[in-house]
Amino acid sequence: MSDDRLGRWVPDRPEDVAAVFHTGDFPWWIAGGYAIELAVGPELRAHSDLDVLVLRRDQARVRVLLDGWDLYVADPPGQGKLRPWHPGEVLRPPLHDIWCRRTPETPWSIQLMLDEAEGAHWVSRREPTVRLPIDRLGRTSETGIPYLAPEVQLFYKAKATREKDEIDFEAVLPLLDDPARAWLADAISVIAPEHPWLVRLLPVSRR
């Protein structure tokens, strides 16, 4: 999440990110609210930042791709402190949040998120029992932009829901098929067994 104390944000658009990342030899996905919009089609609301999710094991390739950018890692995460991400530096857990801008004089434009993986499976950095095959982690928009599967994005939004997260949930819920709903319900049940979204996701027989 962007923090005004750390500088101004003018987030890129998904197509801007695709222009930068399309040459990368690693998987990546638009995440956050933009991922929800890529799933539903129309714009839903204003965005203060733009998230891109990559796997931690691919961070060296990401660092090379963004060579020349001004890159800072949140260290410690969530404490409003940034430090440079130096070339060749390996970021280990719990570090996962990288702020990116093209030069020190330009606004922040991309928030890069590192997530975990084991073999062919994505592993949630928040709860390692929550997993998904990597080939099911994302979708592709009509314009060819990869984005995080809505059920995975909603899982991350479920931790501490805000008004914008409720907007995203309502918009994308009708698009979730039964397997996606079941996976999301199971994942949320692990971290928040009383979460109000569960009533909307679970069939009556499982409530």
mmCIF file of N, CA, C and O in Angstrom, residues 31-113:
data_model
loop_
_atom_site.group_PDB
_atom_site.id
_atom_site.type_symbol
_atom_site.label_atom_id
_atom_site.label_comp_id
_atom_site.label_asym_id
_atom_site.label_seq_id
_atom_site.Cartn_x
_atom_site.Cartn_y
_atom_site.Cartn_z
ATOM 1 N N ALA A 31 -1.602 -7.422 -9.913
ATOM 2 C CA ALA A 31 -2.311 -7.799 -8.689
ATOM 3 C C ALA A 31 -3.087 -6.585 -8.167
ATOM 4 O O ALA A 31 -3.171 -5.542 -8.818
ATOM 5 N N GLY A 32 -3.687 -6.738 -6.993
ATOM 6 C CA GLY A 32 -4.422 -5.642 -6.384
ATOM 7 C C GLY A 32 -5.725 -5.341 -7.106
ATOM 8 O O GLY A 32 -6.300 -6.173 -7.803
ATOM 9 N N GLY A 33 -6.187 -4.106 -6.919
ATOM 10 C CA GLY A 33 -7.462 -3.718 -7.518
ATOM 11 C C GLY A 33 -7.474 -3.773 -9.026
ATOM 12 O O GLY A 33 -8.510 -4.066 -9.641
ATOM 13 N N TYR A 34 -6.322 -3.516 -9.655
ATOM 14 C CA TYR A 34 -6.268 -3.603 -11.113
ATOM 15 C C TYR A 34 -6.515 -5.032 -11.597
ATOM 16 O O TYR A 34 -7.061 -5.247 -12.688
ATOM 17 N N ALA A 35 -6.107 -6.031 -10.814
ATOM 18 C CA ALA A 35 -6.368 -7.421 -11.195
ATOM 19 C C ALA A 35 -7.864 -7.700 -11.227
ATOM 20 O O ALA A 35 -8.362 -8.404 -12.115
ATOM 21 N N ILE A 36 -8.579 -7.142 -10.261
ATOM 22 C CA ILE A 36 -10.029 -7.315 -10.240
ATOM 23 C C ILE A 36 -10.646 -6.662 -11.471
ATOM 24 O O ILE A 36 -11.528 -7.229 -12.127
ATOM 25 N N GLU A 37 -10.182 -5.461 -11.817
ATOM 26 C CA GLU A 37 -10.724 -4.780 -12.987
ATOM 27 C C GLU A 37 -10.420 -5.523 -14.281
ATOM 28 O O GLU A 37 -11.258 -5.558 -15.192
ATOM 29 N N LEU A 38 -9.251 -6.117 -14.383
ATOM 30 C CA LEU A 38 -8.944 -6.896 -15.573
ATOM 31 C C LEU A 38 -9.858 -8.112 -15.689
ATOM 32 O O LEU A 38 -10.153 -8.577 -16.794
ATOM 33 N N ALA A 39 -10.323 -8.608 -14.546
ATOM 34 C CA ALA A 39 -11.237 -9.752 -14.560
ATOM 35 C C ALA A 39 -12.652 -9.340 -14.943
ATOM 36 O O ALA A 39 -13.322 -10.033 -15.717
ATOM 37 N N VAL A 40 -13.116 -8.200 -14.429
ATOM 38 C CA VAL A 40 -14.514 -7.825 -14.649
ATOM 39 C C VAL A 40 -14.710 -6.972 -15.895
ATOM 40 O O VAL A 40 -15.822 -6.899 -16.433
ATOM 41 N N GLY A 41 -13.653 -6.274 -16.342
ATOM 42 C CA GLY A 41 -13.765 -5.453 -17.545
ATOM 43 C C GLY A 41 -13.736 -3.968 -17.261
ATOM 44 O O GLY A 41 -12.697 -3.328 -17.442
ATOM 45 N N PRO A 42 -14.835 -3.370 -16.796
ATOM 46 C CA PRO A 42 -14.846 -1.915 -16.607
ATOM 47 C C PRO A 42 -14.056 -1.474 -15.382
ATOM 48 O O PRO A 42 -13.825 -2.255 -14.451
ATOM 49 N N GLU A 43 -13.634 -0.216 -15.388
ATOM 50 C CA GLU A 43 -12.973 0.361 -14.222
ATOM 51 C C GLU A 43 -13.984 0.498 -13.091
ATOM 52 O O GLU A 43 -15.130 0.887 -13.301
ATOM 53 N N LEU A 44 -13.537 0.190 -11.880
ATOM 54 C CA LEU A 44 -14.419 0.201 -10.719
ATOM 55 C C LEU A 44 -14.202 1.410 -9.824
ATOM 56 O O LEU A 44 -15.139 1.900 -9.196
ATOM 57 N N ARG A 45 -12.949 1.895 -9.746
ATOM 58 C CA ARG A 45 -12.627 2.949 -8.787
ATOM 59 C C ARG A 45 -11.241 3.484 -9.108
ATOM 60 O O ARG A 45 -10.528 2.951 -9.960
ATOM 61 N N ALA A 46 -10.879 4.561 -8.396
ATOM 62 C CA ALA A 46 -9.532 5.119 -8.531
ATOM 63 C C ALA A 46 -8.531 4.222 -7.815
ATOM 64 O O ALA A 46 -8.881 3.493 -6.882
ATOM 65 N N HIS A 47 -7.264 4.286 -8.242
ATOM 66 C CA HIS A 47 -6.216 3.461 -7.644
ATOM 67 C C HIS A 47 -5.058 4.349 -7.194
ATOM 68 O O HIS A 47 -4.618 5.222 -7.937
ATOM 69 N N SER A 48 -4.581 4.097 -5.984
ATOM 70 C CA SER A 48 -3.459 4.879 -5.458
ATOM 71 C C SER A 48 -2.120 4.279 -5.837
ATOM 72 O O SER A 48 -1.080 4.942 -5.724
ATOM 73 N N ASP A 49 -2.099 3.010 -6.258
ATOM 74 C CA ASP A 49 -0.858 2.352 -6.676
ATOM 75 C C ASP A 49 -1.193 1.228 -7.638
ATOM 76 O O ASP A 49 -2.367 1.010 -7.956
ATOM 77 N N LEU A 50 -0.167 0.558 -8.111
ATOM 78 C CA LEU A 50 -0.355 -0.599 -8.978
ATOM 79 C C LEU A 50 0.586 -1.702 -8.516
ATOM 80 O O LEU A 50 1.796 -1.492 -8.406
ATOM 81 N N ASP A 51 0.010 -2.878 -8.223
ATOM 82 C CA ASP A 51 0.779 -4.007 -7.711
ATOM 83 C C ASP A 51 1.103 -4.996 -8.824
ATOM 84 O O ASP A 51 0.262 -5.264 -9.688
ATOM 85 N N VAL A 52 2.315 -5.533 -8.772
ATOM 86 C CA VAL A 52 2.728 -6.619 -9.658
ATOM 87 C C VAL A 52 3.288 -7.730 -8.777
ATOM 88 O O VAL A 52 4.167 -7.485 -7.941
ATOM 89 N N LEU A 53 2.773 -8.938 -8.935
ATOM 90 C CA LEU A 53 3.237 -10.068 -8.143
ATOM 91 C C LEU A 53 4.189 -10.926 -8.968
ATOM 92 O O LEU A 53 3.907 -11.236 -10.129
ATOM 93 N N VAL A 54 5.319 -11.287 -8.367
ATOM 94 C CA VAL A 54 6.269 -12.222 -8.958
ATOM 95 C C VAL A 54 6.670 -13.219 -7.878
ATOM 96 O O VAL A 54 6.458 -12.986 -6.683
ATOM 97 N N LEU A 55 7.241 -14.322 -8.282
ATOM 98 C CA LEU A 55 7.692 -15.321 -7.320
ATOM 99 C C LEU A 55 9.075 -14.936 -6.793
ATOM 100 O O LEU A 55 9.933 -14.476 -7.543
ATOM 101 N N ARG A 56 9.252 -15.139 -5.506
ATOM 102 C CA ARG A 56 10.525 -14.762 -4.883
ATOM 103 C C ARG A 56 11.714 -15.413 -5.584
ATOM 104 O O ARG A 56 12.778 -14.800 -5.738
ATOM 105 N N ARG A 57 11.535 -16.633 -6.042
ATOM 106 C CA ARG A 57 12.653 -17.331 -6.668
ATOM 107 C C ARG A 57 13.090 -16.677 -7.980
ATOM 108 O O ARG A 57 14.176 -16.982 -8.486
ATOM 109 N N ASP A 58 12.255 -15.778 -8.526
ATOM 110 C CA ASP A 58 12.601 -15.085 -9.770
ATOM 111 C C ASP A 58 13.121 -13.674 -9.537
ATOM 112 O O ASP A 58 13.308 -12.911 -10.499
ATOM 113 N N GLN A 59 13.405 -13.326 -8.286
ATOM 114 C CA GLN A 59 13.738 -11.935 -7.993
ATOM 115 C C GLN A 59 15.004 -11.455 -8.694
ATOM 116 O O GLN A 59 15.088 -10.276 -9.089
ATOM 117 N N ALA A 60 15.987 -12.323 -8.878
ATOM 118 C CA ALA A 60 17.210 -11.887 -9.565
ATOM 119 C C ALA A 60 16.903 -11.483 -11.007
ATOM 120 O O ALA A 60 17.460 -10.498 -11.523
ATOM 121 N N ARG A 61 16.022 -12.209 -11.665
ATOM 122 C CA ARG A 61 15.644 -11.877 -13.031
ATOM 123 C C ARG A 61 14.860 -10.564 -13.072
ATOM 124 O O ARG A 61 15.027 -9.755 -13.989
ATOM 125 N N VAL A 62 14.027 -10.366 -12.071
ATOM 126 C CA VAL A 62 13.277 -9.112 -11.995
ATOM 127 C C VAL A 62 14.239 -7.943 -11.801
ATOM 128 O O VAL A 62 14.099 -6.886 -12.439
ATOM 129 N N ARG A 63 15.224 -8.141 -10.927
ATOM 130 C CA ARG A 63 16.180 -7.064 -10.636
ATOM 131 C C ARG A 63 16.962 -6.680 -11.895
ATOM 132 O O ARG A 63 17.215 -5.491 -12.136
ATOM 133 N N VAL A 64 17.300 -7.663 -12.693
ATOM 134 C CA VAL A 64 18.009 -7.382 -13.945
ATOM 135 C C VAL A 64 17.089 -6.656 -14.926
ATOM 136 O O VAL A 64 17.488 -5.693 -15.596
ATOM 137 N N LEU A 65 15.841 -7.109 -15.020
ATOM 138 C CA LEU A 65 14.892 -6.470 -15.932
ATOM 139 C C LEU A 65 14.702 -5.000 -15.591
ATOM 140 O O LEU A 65 14.572 -4.153 -16.485
ATOM 141 N N LEU A 66 14.698 -4.684 -14.292
ATOM 142 C CA LEU A 66 14.471 -3.313 -13.850
ATOM 143 C C LEU A 66 15.774 -2.582 -13.555
ATOM 144 O O LEU A 66 15.775 -1.576 -12.837
ATOM 145 N N ASP A 67 16.856 -3.057 -14.105
ATOM 146 C CA ASP A 67 18.131 -2.367 -13.945
ATOM 147 C C ASP A 67 18.003 -0.953 -14.519
ATOM 148 O O ASP A 67 17.506 -0.753 -15.624
ATOM 149 N N GLY A 68 18.442 0.017 -13.757
ATOM 150 C CA GLY A 68 18.289 1.408 -14.160
ATOM 151 C C GLY A 68 17.119 2.100 -13.491
ATOM 152 O O GLY A 68 17.061 3.330 -13.446
ATOM 153 N N TRP A 69 16.169 1.320 -12.949
ATOM 154 C CA TRP A 69 15.077 1.888 -12.184
ATOM 155 C C TRP A 69 15.576 2.231 -10.766
ATOM 156 O O TRP A 69 16.612 1.732 -10.329
ATOM 157 N N ASP A 70 14.815 3.036 -10.063
ATOM 158 C CA ASP A 70 15.089 3.368 -8.664
ATOM 159 C C ASP A 70 14.214 2.451 -7.814
ATOM 160 O O ASP A 70 12.983 2.602 -7.788
ATOM 161 N N LEU A 71 14.824 1.482 -7.143
ATOM 162 C CA LEU A 71 14.096 0.413 -6.457
ATOM 163 C C LEU A 71 14.387 0.457 -4.960
ATOM 164 O O LEU A 71 15.543 0.469 -4.541
ATOM 165 N N TYR A 72 13.323 0.420 -4.165
ATOM 166 C CA TYR A 72 13.448 0.449 -2.715
ATOM 167 C C TYR A 72 12.597 -0.661 -2.115
ATOM 168 O O TYR A 72 11.472 -0.912 -2.569
ATOM 169 N N VAL A 73 13.125 -1.304 -1.076
ATOM 170 C CA VAL A 73 12.406 -2.365 -0.396
ATOM 171 C C VAL A 73 11.884 -1.847 0.940
ATOM 172 O O VAL A 73 12.566 -1.078 1.628
ATOM 173 N N ALA A 74 10.664 -2.229 1.290
ATOM 174 C CA ALA A 74 10.091 -1.891 2.594
ATOM 175 C C ALA A 74 10.746 -2.791 3.641
ATOM 176 O O ALA A 74 10.561 -4.001 3.623
ATOM 177 N N ASP A 75 11.520 -2.178 4.531
ATOM 178 C CA ASP A 75 12.291 -2.943 5.515
ATOM 179 C C ASP A 75 12.348 -2.165 6.831
ATOM 180 O O ASP A 75 13.030 -1.150 6.916
ATOM 181 N N PRO A 76 11.598 -2.670 7.856
ATOM 182 C CA PRO A 76 10.735 -3.860 7.857
ATOM 183 C C PRO A 76 9.404 -3.589 7.163
ATOM 184 O O PRO A 76 8.993 -2.439 7.064
ATOM 185 N N PRO A 77 8.740 -4.660 6.687
ATOM 186 C CA PRO A 77 7.477 -4.476 5.979
ATOM 187 C C PRO A 77 6.428 -3.794 6.857
ATOM 188 O O PRO A 77 6.322 -4.059 8.049
ATOM 189 N N GLY A 78 5.672 -2.898 6.222
ATOM 190 C CA GLY A 78 4.551 -2.280 6.901
ATOM 191 C C GLY A 78 4.884 -1.227 7.929
ATOM 192 O O GLY A 78 3.990 -0.742 8.630
ATOM 193 N N GLN A 79 6.141 -0.815 8.013
ATOM 194 C CA GLN A 79 6.544 0.144 9.035
ATOM 195 C C GLN A 79 6.850 1.533 8.475
ATOM 196 O O GLN A 79 7.368 2.384 9.192
ATOM 197 N N GLY A 80 6.554 1.753 7.206
ATOM 198 C CA GLY A 80 6.775 3.064 6.623
ATOM 199 C C GLY A 80 8.231 3.418 6.436
ATOM 200 O O GLY A 80 8.603 4.597 6.473
ATOM 201 N N LYS A 81 9.075 2.411 6.233
ATOM 202 C CA LYS A 81 10.497 2.641 6.019
ATOM 203 C C LYS A 81 10.944 1.945 4.743
ATOM 204 O O LYS A 81 10.597 0.784 4.502
ATOM 205 N N LEU A 82 11.732 2.657 3.944
ATOM 206 C CA LEU A 82 12.262 2.113 2.709
ATOM 207 C C LEU A 82 13.775 2.201 2.707
ATOM 208 O O LEU A 82 14.346 3.106 3.310
ATOM 209 N N ARG A 83 14.404 1.263 2.012
ATOM 210 C CA ARG A 83 15.855 1.326 1.782
ATOM 211 C C ARG A 83 16.129 0.819 0.380
ATOM 212 O O ARG A 83 15.325 0.070 -0.203
ATOM 213 N N PRO A 84 17.247 1.192 -0.221
ATOM 214 C CA PRO A 84 17.527 0.752 -1.586
ATOM 215 C C PRO A 84 17.634 -0.772 -1.700
ATOM 216 O O PRO A 84 18.138 -1.436 -0.794
ATOM 217 N N TRP A 85 17.133 -1.289 -2.817
ATOM 218 C CA TRP A 85 17.357 -2.691 -3.169
ATOM 219 C C TRP A 85 18.541 -2.712 -4.126
ATOM 220 O O TRP A 85 18.434 -2.329 -5.278
ATOM 221 N N HIS A 86 19.671 -3.151 -3.624
ATOM 222 C CA HIS A 86 20.909 -3.070 -4.385
ATOM 223 C C HIS A 86 21.024 -4.218 -5.394
ATOM 224 O O HIS A 86 20.547 -5.331 -5.138
ATOM 225 N N PRO A 87 21.657 -3.984 -6.522
ATOM 226 C CA PRO A 87 21.888 -5.072 -7.487
ATOM 227 C C PRO A 87 22.617 -6.241 -6.822
ATOM 228 O O PRO A 87 23.580 -6.047 -6.080
ATOM 229 N N GLY A 88 22.138 -7.444 -7.084
ATOM 230 C CA GLY A 88 22.756 -8.634 -6.522
ATOM 231 C C GLY A 88 22.271 -9.000 -5.135
ATOM 232 O O GLY A 88 22.560 -10.100 -4.651
ATOM 233 N N GLU A 89 21.521 -8.119 -4.481
ATOM 234 C CA GLU A 89 21.027 -8.414 -3.127
ATOM 235 C C GLU A 89 19.850 -9.377 -3.210
ATOM 236 O O GLU A 89 18.904 -9.162 -3.964
ATOM 237 N N VAL A 90 19.894 -10.445 -2.400
ATOM 238 C CA VAL A 90 18.800 -11.414 -2.334
ATOM 239 C C VAL A 90 17.881 -11.026 -1.175
ATOM 240 O O VAL A 90 18.325 -10.934 -0.024
ATOM 241 N N LEU A 91 16.632 -10.803 -1.480
ATOM 242 C CA LEU A 91 15.646 -10.447 -0.455
ATOM 243 C C LEU A 91 15.017 -11.714 0.095
ATOM 244 O O LEU A 91 14.446 -12.514 -0.643
ATOM 245 N N ARG A 92 15.135 -11.889 1.386
ATOM 246 C CA ARG A 92 14.594 -13.078 2.049
ATOM 247 C C ARG A 92 13.385 -12.697 2.902
ATOM 248 O O ARG A 92 13.230 -11.540 3.293
ATOM 249 N N PRO A 93 12.510 -13.679 3.183
ATOM 250 C CA PRO A 93 11.359 -13.381 4.037
ATOM 251 C C PRO A 93 11.824 -12.783 5.371
ATOM 252 O O PRO A 93 12.877 -13.169 5.868
ATOM 253 N N PRO A 94 11.082 -11.827 5.914
ATOM 254 C CA PRO A 94 9.732 -11.413 5.487
ATOM 255 C C PRO A 94 9.711 -10.287 4.455
ATOM 256 O O PRO A 94 8.648 -9.771 4.153
ATOM 257 N N LEU A 95 10.862 -9.881 3.921
ATOM 258 C CA LEU A 95 10.880 -8.797 2.939
ATOM 259 C C LEU A 95 10.167 -9.235 1.664
ATOM 260 O O LEU A 95 10.482 -10.285 1.107
ATOM 261 N N HIS A 96 9.209 -8.444 1.223
ATOM 262 C CA HIS A 96 8.424 -8.846 0.043
ATOM 263 C C HIS A 96 7.886 -7.674 -0.759
ATOM 264 O O HIS A 96 7.321 -7.878 -1.836
ATOM 265 N N ASP A 97 8.064 -6.457 -0.276
ATOM 266 C CA ASP A 97 7.396 -5.293 -0.844
ATOM 267 C C ASP A 97 8.445 -4.327 -1.393
ATOM 268 O O ASP A 97 9.256 -3.786 -0.640
ATOM 269 N N ILE A 98 8.424 -4.099 -2.715
ATOM 270 C CA ILE A 98 9.431 -3.258 -3.377
ATOM 271 C C ILE A 98 8.720 -2.125 -4.110
ATOM 272 O O ILE A 98 7.810 -2.373 -4.911
ATOM 273 N N TRP A 99 9.163 -0.912 -3.848
ATOM 274 C CA TRP A 99 8.613 0.268 -4.519
ATOM 275 C C TRP A 99 9.516 0.608 -5.703
ATOM 276 O O TRP A 99 10.745 0.642 -5.563
ATOM 277 N N CYS A 100 8.900 0.914 -6.837
ATOM 278 C CA CYS A 100 9.651 1.100 -8.075
ATOM 279 C C CYS A 100 9.267 2.424 -8.746
ATOM 280 O O CYS A 100 8.081 2.735 -8.864
ATOM 281 N N ARG A 101 10.299 3.163 -9.171
ATOM 282 C CA ARG A 101 10.088 4.357 -9.993
ATOM 283 C C ARG A 101 11.225 4.418 -11.000
ATOM 284 O O ARG A 101 12.319 3.898 -10.777
ATOM 285 N N ARG A 102 10.965 5.058 -12.110
ATOM 286 C CA ARG A 102 11.938 5.040 -13.194
ATOM 287 C C ARG A 102 13.211 5.816 -12.866
ATOM 288 O O ARG A 102 14.305 5.432 -13.274
ATOM 289 N N THR A 103 13.091 6.903 -12.130
ATOM 290 C CA THR A 103 14.249 7.683 -11.679
ATOM 291 C C THR A 103 13.936 8.238 -10.302
ATOM 292 O O THR A 103 12.761 8.290 -9.899
ATOM 293 N N PRO A 104 14.944 8.695 -9.552
ATOM 294 C CA PRO A 104 14.678 9.287 -8.243
ATOM 295 C C PRO A 104 13.813 10.539 -8.302
ATOM 296 O O PRO A 104 13.225 10.931 -7.293
ATOM 297 N N GLU A 105 13.720 11.162 -9.478
ATOM 298 C CA GLU A 105 12.954 12.406 -9.612
ATOM 299 C C GLU A 105 11.503 12.158 -10.008
ATOM 300 O O GLU A 105 10.679 13.080 -9.967
ATOM 301 N N THR A 106 11.168 10.937 -10.419
ATOM 302 C CA THR A 106 9.801 10.649 -10.858
ATOM 303 C C THR A 106 9.001 10.008 -9.731
ATOM 304 O O THR A 106 9.573 9.479 -8.773
ATOM 305 N N PRO A 107 7.667 10.046 -9.819
ATOM 306 C CA PRO A 107 6.850 9.420 -8.770
ATOM 307 C C PRO A 107 6.992 7.900 -8.784
ATOM 308 O O PRO A 107 7.392 7.298 -9.784
ATOM 309 N N TRP A 108 6.651 7.282 -7.664
ATOM 310 C CA TRP A 108 6.547 5.825 -7.624
ATOM 311 C C TRP A 108 5.469 5.391 -8.598
ATOM 312 O O TRP A 108 4.416 6.032 -8.706
ATOM 313 N N SER A 109 5.708 4.292 -9.308
ATOM 314 C CA SER A 109 4.728 3.875 -10.316
ATOM 315 C C SER A 109 4.336 2.402 -10.236
ATOM 316 O O SER A 109 3.274 2.026 -10.726
ATOM 317 N N ILE A 110 5.165 1.553 -9.620
ATOM 318 C CA ILE A 110 4.865 0.120 -9.501
ATOM 319 C C ILE A 110 5.233 -0.345 -8.101
ATOM 320 O O ILE A 110 6.289 0.001 -7.581
ATOM 321 N N GLN A 111 4.361 -1.135 -7.507
ATOM 322 C CA GLN A 111 4.664 -1.797 -6.241
ATOM 323 C C GLN A 111 4.827 -3.287 -6.533
ATOM 324 O O GLN A 111 3.886 -3.973 -6.935
ATOM 325 N N LEU A 112 6.041 -3.773 -6.368
ATOM 326 C CA LEU A 112 6.380 -5.158 -6.689
ATOM 327 C C LEU A 112 6.249 -6.007 -5.432
ATOM 328 O O LEU A 112 6.791 -5.662 -4.377
ATOM 329 N N MET A 113 5.523 -7.116 -5.533
ATOM 330 C CA MET A 113 5.292 -8.010 -4.407
ATOM 331 C C MET A 113 5.930 -9.364 -4.692
ATOM 332 O O MET A 113 5.684 -9.955 -5.743
#
